[in-house]
Amino acid sequence: MPTPSTSEPQQLLDLATRAAHAAGAELLRRYGRIEGLETKSSATDPVSDADRASERMLVEMILAERPDDGIIGEEGADHRSASGYTWVIDPLDGTVNYLYQLDNFSVSIAVEAATEGETPDGTGDPVVAVVCDPVTGRTFTATRGGGAFLDGRRLQVNEPVPMDRAMVATGFGYDPARRAAQGAFVARLLPRVRDIRRMGSAALDLCAVAAGTVDAYFEEGIQHWDRAAGALIVREAGGLMTEFTPTGQPSGWLAAGPSLHAVLTEFPGGGK
Ligand code: LIP
């Protein structure tokens, strides 16, 4: 594991923030003018030149200043780390919202440090996180052990939250059969909570938990780059984020304050 100098997390945070803002500006420049539209895992899983341009910009900025760091990106960036640090980037989280001009999308960047003896392949511990919302200019940040912030204001999850007062954000996969099972679980949960929100960007959903603008977020099938930065921001705001697979699908996660996290984990079909 790299031994960061005292200023290294701050240097990483500074570069991640500048890169996220530059990529966000590129997304806004292209907003409303979709070009190079293609689909990935299904006909409803889009990618466009905006995603690709944002990722190219992030990779160029990161490697120009930190050529020995690794990078893993949603749109194919794959650079091995020689420094022990790996950048995990989602250049446009909330792609479908972007396509429909629904103003809820983000640039999500996490920097992970390989743990002792492990290869730095992006499965290390996040040490720095930045999630930028280009439409509002909001920038969520966190450093491990240094707290979570929104534009410099310290964040804290809502705690305690009784289940019947909980505002719960979620999302659904692209596969119709998986969506049916996920919808059935939400149908069981809906009468037990205050309300459900489906906002379309996992990174911003996790930041909403950290900021207390929702009480919990869960989703199955989210990718490492969707959640890497948001996970650190939630944890540094006093929240818990653990695996959660209510319909038995892979890569399911739940983020909430401790009391609500415990209740939702025990909800029938909620735990692993
Ligand atoms: C999206 C996630 C969202 C999920 C979507 C999609 P993308 O990521 O942020 O939570 O429900 O299906 O995976 O593809 O926009 O980067």
XYZ file of C-alpha atoms and ligand atoms in Angstrom:
288
model
C 0.000 0.000 0.000
C 1.457 3.391 -0.920
C 2.429 5.435 2.094
C 0.797 8.758 1.326
C 2.640 11.835 2.398
C 0.537 14.030 4.637
C -0.324 16.233 1.670
C -0.909 13.411 -0.845
C -4.644 12.927 -0.117
C -5.050 16.682 -0.564
C -3.100 16.591 -3.836
C -5.266 13.682 -5.047
C -8.437 15.522 -3.985
C -7.326 18.671 -5.759
C -6.647 16.852 -9.048
C -9.868 14.807 -8.779
C -11.887 17.982 -8.200
C -10.314 19.829 -11.127
C -10.805 16.822 -13.398
C -14.440 16.314 -12.344
C -15.220 19.995 -12.967
C -13.548 19.928 -16.410
C -15.430 16.762 -17.412
C -18.662 18.230 -16.064
C -18.168 21.351 -18.187
C -17.666 19.123 -21.248
C -20.905 17.284 -20.463
C -22.773 20.599 -20.214
C -21.240 21.775 -23.503
C -22.700 18.695 -25.217
C -25.973 18.636 -23.222
C -29.010 18.418 -25.499
C -26.912 17.469 -28.545
C -26.563 13.683 -28.356
C -24.065 12.279 -30.872
C -22.631 8.814 -31.408
C -25.479 7.161 -29.512
C -25.070 3.396 -29.033
C -26.365 0.795 -26.571
C -24.415 -1.562 -24.290
C -25.964 -4.318 -22.119
C -29.486 -3.792 -23.506
C -31.476 -1.525 -25.830
C -32.164 0.730 -22.831
C -28.500 0.995 -21.689
C -27.145 3.926 -23.769
C -23.707 5.437 -24.275
C -22.845 8.467 -26.398
C -19.947 10.649 -27.436
C -20.536 12.684 -24.265
C -19.656 9.686 -22.057
C -16.583 8.954 -24.184
C -15.380 12.570 -24.341
C -15.769 12.964 -20.589
C -13.768 9.814 -19.903
C -11.018 10.842 -22.372
C -10.724 14.214 -20.625
C -10.499 12.579 -17.188
C -7.842 10.093 -18.319
C -5.742 12.815 -19.994
C -5.860 15.093 -16.954
C -5.064 12.309 -14.469
C -2.154 10.782 -16.433
C -0.676 14.188 -17.288
C -0.078 14.775 -13.560
C 0.106 11.203 -12.231
C 1.432 8.950 -15.030
C 2.103 5.989 -12.688
C -1.443 5.777 -11.327
C -3.933 3.205 -12.573
C -7.333 4.063 -14.040
C -10.525 2.007 -14.424
C -13.354 3.717 -16.307
C -16.897 2.779 -17.303
C -16.229 3.440 -20.968
C -13.151 1.221 -21.187
C -10.251 3.123 -19.599
C -7.922 0.475 -18.179
C -4.448 1.560 -17.026
C -2.416 -0.581 -14.627
C -1.075 1.132 -11.538
C 2.627 1.342 -10.730
C 2.089 3.734 -7.844
C -0.398 1.724 -5.776
C -3.186 4.194 -6.529
C -6.042 3.411 -8.934
C -8.603 5.941 -10.130
C -12.139 4.518 -10.515
C -14.129 6.836 -12.773
C -17.703 7.114 -14.012
C -17.518 9.883 -16.610
C -21.293 10.263 -16.806
C -23.393 8.649 -14.096
C -27.056 9.013 -14.967
C -26.613 8.512 -18.696
C -30.321 7.953 -19.342
C -31.191 11.180 -17.481
C -28.618 12.988 -19.644
C -30.195 11.521 -22.797
C -33.674 12.740 -21.745
C -32.305 16.078 -20.428
C -33.474 15.197 -16.942
C -31.063 17.325 -14.889
C -29.753 14.618 -12.569
C -26.392 13.269 -13.669
C -22.836 13.410 -12.333
C -19.133 12.790 -12.777
C -17.908 10.341 -10.144
C -14.232 9.847 -9.257
C -12.723 7.681 -6.518
C -9.016 7.109 -5.854
C -8.304 3.757 -4.266
C -5.079 2.642 -2.595
C -4.000 -0.952 -3.008
C -3.829 -2.660 0.354
C -0.538 -4.281 1.401
C 0.526 -6.987 -0.999
C -2.513 -6.645 -3.252
C -2.303 -5.661 -6.883
C -3.626 -2.147 -7.349
C -6.567 -3.159 -9.538
C -9.224 -0.822 -8.228
C -10.411 -3.155 -5.499
C -8.469 -1.322 -2.829
C -9.671 1.128 -0.214
C -11.000 4.468 -1.388
C -8.920 7.286 0.028
C -10.394 10.206 -1.941
C -13.827 10.761 -3.531
C -15.380 13.489 -5.690
C -18.899 13.549 -7.169
C -19.733 16.607 -9.258
C -23.257 17.587 -10.350
C -22.588 19.759 -13.436
C -26.109 21.239 -13.648
C -26.146 22.705 -10.127
C -22.373 22.961 -9.680
C -22.617 20.988 -6.431
C -19.380 19.159 -5.576
C -19.396 16.374 -3.006
C -15.999 15.379 -1.627
C -14.484 13.084 0.977
C -11.074 11.914 2.126
C -10.675 8.787 4.268
C -10.780 9.892 7.878
C -11.252 13.509 6.845
C -15.035 13.726 6.599
C -17.489 14.338 3.756
C -18.414 17.746 2.394
C -20.785 19.475 -0.017
C -19.111 22.637 -1.345
C -17.127 22.823 1.890
C -20.108 22.209 4.234
C -19.667 19.090 6.408
C -22.184 16.319 5.749
C -23.943 14.007 8.196
C -26.475 11.273 7.452
C -29.929 11.411 9.064
C -29.882 9.359 12.278
C -31.990 7.890 13.811
C -34.730 7.369 11.204
C -37.708 5.079 11.915
C -38.636 2.910 8.945
C -42.117 4.413 8.516
C -40.527 7.890 8.187
C -37.789 6.818 5.760
C -37.336 8.402 2.325
C -35.688 5.617 0.340
C -33.948 6.029 -3.038
C -33.465 3.073 -5.322
C -32.851 2.079 -8.922
C -33.469 -0.787 -11.302
C -31.360 -2.769 -13.721
C -31.721 -2.830 -17.476
C -32.796 -6.491 -17.772
C -36.627 -6.901 -17.823
C -36.655 -10.103 -15.714
C -34.425 -8.482 -13.090
C -36.628 -5.380 -13.089
C -39.717 -7.486 -12.388
C -38.095 -9.002 -9.285
C -36.755 -5.621 -8.156
C -40.181 -4.040 -8.653
C -41.816 -6.785 -6.573
C -39.423 -6.086 -3.692
C -40.090 -2.337 -3.854
C -43.844 -3.089 -3.842
C -43.392 -4.937 -0.515
C -41.267 -2.135 0.918
C -43.403 0.835 -0.255
C -46.207 0.626 2.346
C -43.603 0.321 5.153
C -41.647 3.541 4.411
C -42.427 7.259 3.927
C -41.776 7.117 0.187
C -39.542 5.909 -2.625
C -37.473 7.981 -5.058
C -35.890 6.739 -8.279
C -33.551 9.533 -9.395
C -31.287 7.744 -11.873
C -27.716 8.413 -10.691
C -26.288 6.030 -8.105
C -23.456 8.439 -7.287
C -25.876 11.298 -6.559
C -28.207 8.926 -4.674
C -25.317 8.014 -2.371
C -24.422 11.695 -1.945
C -28.070 12.354 -1.048
C -27.794 9.794 1.780
C -24.631 11.529 3.023
C -26.340 14.937 2.841
C -29.531 13.712 4.525
C -31.741 14.599 1.543
C -32.760 10.954 1.466
C -32.553 8.511 4.373
C -31.408 5.398 2.499
C -30.444 4.155 -0.953
C -30.287 0.606 -2.233
C -29.830 -0.897 -5.661
C -28.765 -4.205 -7.168
C -26.542 -4.449 -10.222
C -24.645 -1.185 -9.794
C -21.056 -1.196 -11.041
C -17.902 -0.438 -9.097
C -17.526 2.961 -10.820
C -21.151 3.903 -9.984
C -20.593 3.487 -6.253
C -16.863 3.825 -5.461
C -16.858 7.556 -4.698
C -20.326 7.642 -3.142
C -19.421 4.839 -0.747
C -16.590 6.863 0.812
C -18.770 9.993 0.974
C -21.533 8.044 2.781
C -19.126 6.448 5.257
C -17.358 9.722 5.993
C -20.804 11.246 6.699
C -21.475 8.607 9.375
C -23.428 6.187 7.210
C -23.044 2.487 6.611
C -22.756 0.931 3.149
C -22.878 -2.848 2.844
C -23.886 -5.503 0.366
C -27.668 -5.903 0.032
C -29.245 -8.338 -2.431
C -33.021 -8.562 -1.729
C -33.732 -10.336 -5.034
C -30.519 -12.343 -5.073
C -28.935 -10.343 -7.889
C -25.207 -9.500 -7.878
C -23.635 -6.270 -6.742
C -26.461 -5.049 -4.551
C -25.715 -2.318 -1.995
C -27.504 -0.496 0.836
C -26.457 2.866 2.286
C -28.145 4.487 5.303
C -27.592 5.758 8.809
C -26.901 2.946 11.313
C -30.403 2.511 12.776
C -32.264 2.464 9.445
C -29.539 0.326 7.882
C -30.099 -2.312 10.553
C -33.882 -2.343 10.037
C -33.724 -2.486 6.247
C -31.128 -5.258 6.361
C -33.599 -7.342 8.396
C -36.582 -6.568 6.127
C -37.848 -9.851 4.581
C -35.727 -10.613 1.553
C -33.482 -7.672 2.408
C -30.309 -9.237 3.710
C -27.785 -11.292 1.728
C -26.664 4.244 -13.771
C -26.739 4.229 -12.267
C -28.184 4.097 -11.799
C -28.779 2.825 -12.344
C -28.737 2.855 -13.854
C -27.306 3.031 -14.369
P -24.865 4.896 -15.596
O -25.317 4.314 -14.153
O -26.191 5.415 -11.768
O -28.266 4.075 -10.394
O -30.110 2.681 -11.893
O -29.269 1.650 -14.322
O -26.556 1.895 -14.037
O -25.047 3.749 -16.551
O -25.731 6.052 -15.934
O -23.402 5.256 -15.417
